[in-house]
Short mmCIF file of C-alpha atoms in Angstrom, two decimals:
data_model
loop_
_atom_site.label_atom_id
_atom_site.label_comp_id
_atom_site.label_asym_id
_atom_site.label_seq_id
_atom_site.Cartn_x
_atom_site.Cartn_y
_atom_site.Cartn_z
CA SER A 1 2.90 -29.11 -34.04
CA ALA A 2 2.16 -27.61 -30.65
CA VAL A 3 2.18 -29.75 -27.55
CA ILE A 4 -0.43 -28.96 -24.94
CA SER A 5 -0.03 -30.19 -21.38
CA GLN A 6 -3.11 -30.20 -19.24
CA LYS A 7 -3.37 -30.96 -15.54
CA PRO A 8 -4.69 -32.49 -13.49
CA SER A 9 -5.61 -35.43 -15.69
CA ARG A 10 -8.40 -36.33 -13.29
CA ASP A 11 -9.80 -35.29 -9.96
CA ILE A 12 -12.61 -36.13 -7.58
CA CYS A 13 -14.04 -33.09 -5.82
CA GLN A 14 -16.65 -32.42 -3.19
CA ARG A 15 -19.72 -30.49 -4.17
CA GLY A 16 -19.48 -26.81 -3.39
CA THR A 17 -15.72 -26.69 -3.92
CA SER A 18 -13.82 -25.51 -7.01
CA LEU A 19 -11.31 -27.06 -9.35
CA THR A 20 -8.73 -25.17 -11.37
CA ILE A 21 -7.43 -26.79 -14.52
CA GLN A 22 -4.15 -25.67 -16.05
CA CYS A 23 -3.21 -25.73 -19.70
CA GLN A 24 0.38 -25.15 -20.85
CA VAL A 25 1.38 -24.81 -24.50
CA ASP A 26 4.96 -25.30 -25.63
CA SER A 27 4.81 -22.31 -27.95
CA GLN A 28 3.18 -18.90 -27.94
CA VAL A 29 -0.40 -18.91 -29.17
CA THR A 30 -2.93 -16.12 -29.52
CA MET A 31 -6.14 -18.06 -28.99
CA MET A 32 -7.00 -20.85 -26.60
CA PHE A 33 -10.30 -22.64 -26.32
CA TRP A 34 -11.88 -24.44 -23.39
CA TYR A 35 -14.37 -27.27 -23.95
CA ARG A 36 -16.53 -29.57 -21.91
CA GLN A 37 -17.30 -33.10 -23.01
CA GLN A 38 -19.91 -35.11 -21.16
CA PRO A 39 -19.75 -38.91 -21.34
CA GLY A 40 -20.60 -40.20 -24.79
CA GLN A 41 -21.22 -36.70 -26.12
CA SER A 42 -19.47 -34.30 -28.43
CA LEU A 43 -17.41 -31.34 -27.28
CA THR A 44 -19.15 -28.15 -26.21
CA LEU A 45 -17.23 -24.90 -26.40
CA ILE A 46 -17.18 -23.05 -23.06
CA ALA A 47 -15.13 -19.99 -23.93
CA THR A 48 -12.35 -18.50 -26.00
CA ALA A 49 -9.39 -17.06 -24.10
CA ASN A 50 -7.18 -14.43 -25.67
CA GLN A 51 -4.15 -13.02 -23.94
CA GLY A 52 -4.67 -9.52 -22.64
CA SER A 53 -8.45 -9.53 -22.79
CA GLU A 54 -11.36 -11.11 -21.01
CA ALA A 55 -12.52 -14.50 -22.18
CA THR A 56 -15.50 -14.70 -24.49
CA TYR A 57 -18.13 -17.13 -23.19
CA GLU A 58 -20.59 -19.17 -25.19
CA SER A 59 -24.27 -19.18 -24.51
CA GLY A 60 -25.04 -21.07 -21.32
CA PHE A 61 -21.64 -20.48 -19.73
CA VAL A 62 -20.90 -17.58 -17.38
CA ILE A 63 -17.76 -16.12 -15.93
CA ASP A 64 -18.84 -16.59 -12.33
CA LYS A 65 -19.11 -20.32 -12.83
CA PHE A 66 -16.16 -20.76 -15.21
CA PRO A 67 -13.58 -18.04 -14.58
CA ILE A 68 -10.66 -18.17 -16.99
CA SER A 69 -7.22 -16.64 -16.75
CA ARG A 70 -4.81 -16.07 -19.59
CA PRO A 71 -1.74 -14.42 -18.08
CA ASN A 72 0.54 -14.98 -21.06
CA LEU A 73 0.71 -16.51 -24.53
CA THR A 74 1.56 -20.04 -23.33
CA PHE A 75 -0.71 -20.60 -20.34
CA SER A 76 -4.36 -20.57 -19.34
CA THR A 77 -6.48 -21.81 -16.47
CA LEU A 78 -10.14 -22.72 -16.23
CA THR A 79 -11.80 -22.85 -12.83
CA VAL A 80 -15.05 -24.71 -12.37
CA SER A 81 -16.66 -23.11 -9.33
CA ASN A 82 -19.25 -24.18 -6.80
CA LEU A 83 -19.18 -27.73 -8.07
CA SER A 84 -22.26 -29.89 -8.38
CA PRO A 85 -22.58 -33.45 -9.71
CA GLU A 86 -23.80 -32.00 -13.02
CA ASP A 87 -20.30 -30.58 -13.53
CA SER A 88 -18.85 -34.07 -13.74
CA SER A 89 -17.36 -34.15 -17.19
CA ILE A 90 -14.14 -34.00 -19.17
CA TYR A 91 -12.69 -30.55 -19.69
CA LEU A 92 -10.28 -29.89 -22.55
CA CYS A 93 -8.21 -27.00 -23.72
CA SER A 94 -7.02 -26.44 -27.26
CA SER A 95 -5.10 -24.03 -29.38
CA PRO A 96 -5.35 -23.43 -33.11
CA GLU A 97 -2.27 -23.69 -35.24
CA GLY A 98 -1.54 -22.88 -38.82
CA THR A 99 -2.96 -20.27 -41.09
CA VAL A 100 -6.50 -21.55 -40.68
CA ASN A 101 -7.69 -21.53 -37.11
CA THR A 102 -9.80 -24.64 -37.49
CA GLU A 103 -6.63 -26.74 -37.31
CA ALA A 104 -6.16 -27.11 -33.58
CA PHE A 105 -4.32 -29.18 -31.02
CA PHE A 106 -5.86 -30.45 -27.83
CA GLY A 107 -4.73 -31.32 -24.37
CA GLN A 108 -5.48 -34.79 -23.03
CA GLY A 109 -8.35 -33.53 -20.94
CA THR A 110 -9.24 -33.39 -17.26
CA ARG A 111 -11.79 -35.88 -16.01
CA LEU A 112 -13.74 -34.28 -13.17
CA THR A 113 -16.00 -36.25 -10.88
CA VAL A 114 -18.05 -34.35 -8.33
CA VAL A 115 -19.32 -36.29 -5.33
CA LEU B 1 -20.33 -21.39 -38.78
CA ALA B 2 -21.87 -23.78 -41.26
CA LYS B 3 -23.74 -26.67 -39.72
CA THR B 4 -22.58 -30.16 -40.58
CA THR B 5 -24.47 -33.44 -40.83
CA GLN B 6 -22.75 -36.82 -40.72
CA PRO B 7 -23.85 -40.37 -39.91
CA ILE B 8 -24.11 -41.12 -36.22
CA SER B 9 -22.30 -44.44 -36.52
CA MET B 10 -20.67 -46.79 -38.99
CA ASP B 11 -19.28 -50.30 -38.84
CA SER B 12 -16.59 -51.72 -41.08
CA TYR B 13 -14.09 -54.56 -41.17
CA GLU B 14 -10.35 -54.56 -40.90
CA GLY B 15 -8.61 -54.05 -44.22
CA GLN B 16 -11.55 -52.26 -45.80
CA GLU B 17 -11.60 -48.70 -47.05
CA VAL B 18 -13.98 -46.53 -45.04
CA ASN B 19 -15.65 -43.42 -46.41
CA ILE B 20 -17.45 -41.02 -44.08
CA THR B 21 -19.48 -38.32 -45.79
CA CYS B 22 -20.32 -34.98 -44.23
CA SER B 23 -22.97 -32.57 -45.48
CA HIS B 24 -22.42 -28.81 -45.14
CA ASN B 25 -24.91 -27.10 -47.43
CA ASN B 26 -24.34 -23.62 -45.99
CA ILE B 27 -20.55 -23.58 -46.30
CA ALA B 28 -19.18 -20.08 -46.83
CA THR B 29 -16.72 -19.08 -49.51
CA ASN B 30 -13.83 -18.73 -47.10
CA ASP B 31 -14.58 -21.83 -45.02
CA TYR B 32 -12.22 -24.76 -44.84
CA ILE B 33 -13.29 -28.34 -44.13
CA THR B 34 -11.51 -30.02 -41.25
CA TRP B 35 -11.72 -33.52 -39.82
CA TYR B 36 -10.76 -34.67 -36.34
CA GLN B 37 -10.40 -38.10 -34.77
CA GLN B 38 -11.04 -38.80 -31.12
CA PHE B 39 -10.15 -41.97 -29.24
CA PRO B 40 -11.71 -42.73 -25.86
CA SER B 41 -10.14 -40.79 -23.01
CA GLN B 42 -8.13 -38.58 -25.36
CA GLY B 43 -8.53 -35.12 -26.83
CA PRO B 44 -9.45 -34.81 -30.51
CA ARG B 45 -6.63 -35.11 -33.01
CA PHE B 46 -6.50 -33.15 -36.24
CA ILE B 47 -6.54 -35.51 -39.24
CA ILE B 48 -6.87 -33.50 -42.41
CA GLN B 49 -8.07 -30.20 -43.81
CA GLY B 50 -9.01 -29.03 -47.28
CA TYR B 51 -10.69 -26.31 -49.28
CA LYS B 52 -11.52 -27.99 -52.59
CA THR B 53 -10.86 -31.07 -54.76
CA LYS B 54 -8.69 -33.66 -53.04
CA VAL B 55 -6.22 -33.61 -50.20
CA THR B 56 -4.17 -36.60 -49.12
CA ASN B 57 -1.80 -37.15 -46.24
CA GLU B 58 -0.29 -40.17 -44.52
CA VAL B 59 -3.48 -40.84 -42.58
CA ALA B 60 -6.41 -40.13 -44.88
CA SER B 61 -7.77 -38.53 -48.01
CA LEU B 62 -10.38 -35.82 -48.20
CA PHE B 63 -12.57 -35.50 -51.25
CA ILE B 64 -14.46 -32.25 -51.83
CA PRO B 65 -16.77 -31.84 -54.85
CA ALA B 66 -16.88 -28.64 -56.83
CA ASP B 67 -19.94 -27.26 -55.03
CA ARG B 68 -18.26 -27.91 -51.63
CA LYS B 69 -21.61 -28.77 -50.05
CA SER B 70 -20.28 -32.08 -48.84
CA SER B 71 -16.99 -33.79 -48.22
CA THR B 72 -15.83 -37.37 -47.78
CA LEU B 73 -13.14 -38.57 -45.44
CA SER B 74 -11.53 -41.73 -46.77
CA LEU B 75 -9.54 -44.03 -44.50
CA PRO B 76 -7.64 -46.66 -46.50
CA ARG B 77 -7.40 -50.21 -45.18
CA VAL B 78 -8.63 -49.59 -41.66
CA SER B 79 -7.47 -51.52 -38.63
CA LEU B 80 -9.00 -52.08 -35.21
CA SER B 81 -7.08 -49.06 -33.94
CA ASP B 82 -9.09 -46.79 -36.23
CA THR B 83 -12.13 -47.31 -34.02
CA ALA B 84 -12.89 -43.77 -32.89
CA VAL B 85 -15.25 -40.85 -33.28
CA TYR B 86 -14.67 -38.72 -36.38
CA TYR B 87 -15.78 -35.09 -36.47
CA CYS B 88 -16.31 -32.93 -39.54
CA LEU B 89 -16.09 -29.16 -39.10
CA VAL B 90 -16.32 -26.23 -41.47
CA GLY B 91 -15.04 -22.74 -40.78
CA ARG B 92 -11.97 -20.60 -40.95
CA ASP B 93 -10.97 -18.02 -38.41
CA ASP B 94 -13.84 -18.45 -36.05
CA LYS B 95 -14.10 -20.57 -32.95
CA ILE B 96 -14.10 -24.33 -33.45
CA ILE B 97 -17.54 -25.85 -32.96
CA PHE B 98 -17.94 -29.62 -32.96
CA GLY B 99 -20.97 -31.47 -34.28
CA LYS B 100 -22.09 -34.87 -33.08
CA GLY B 101 -19.48 -36.83 -35.02
CA THR B 102 -19.51 -40.32 -36.50
CA ARG B 103 -18.72 -43.24 -34.23
CA LEU B 104 -16.71 -45.66 -36.38
CA HIS B 105 -16.43 -49.22 -35.17
CA ILE B 106 -13.95 -51.51 -36.88
CA LEU B 107 -14.66 -55.21 -36.60
CA PRO B 108 -12.09 -57.99 -36.89
#
């Protein structure tokens, strides 16, 4: 199974600044997903990142706020821009594995606190 | 993606078998049923996946009736460490969308 390393594991940021989260996979993968999970809630899909093309964003998420890079098949970054306290959450990346894409592996998450 | 419905929470005792049922009335022909487990402060972990009948691995069993409109995750002889949130998903090649999950609490 794939191993996904995500960093930072946590950060405290000032409002108005940005945080870039990195996700490294130990094997080449076509698709990567970025999620947000607010305390006590389920995961909400932010966007799907494919190598060589622009990310596809879900309703309610825009590129200006959550720019994503996917420079190669093992790496992706998510930036959360112009931070506000409402952005305080856990952000996770994942990658599907196997013949059915609903079998996926997740990073450990980045806990962001905006003050 | 087919919508899923599962209980919000469940309690059980150590050593018991726990069954969590998920409803997915609009499952498509090509959809698979997948279950994830999430512990606090960790990312979700894939548990099991199936298409029909029964699937078993070292962690759990998944029972899927012939009409595939529901599925049951069975955890044999649970321990305190099985306390987690369990998510049921249906789909295949599409993006992975999580429902609300079932918060399972194992009591001593």
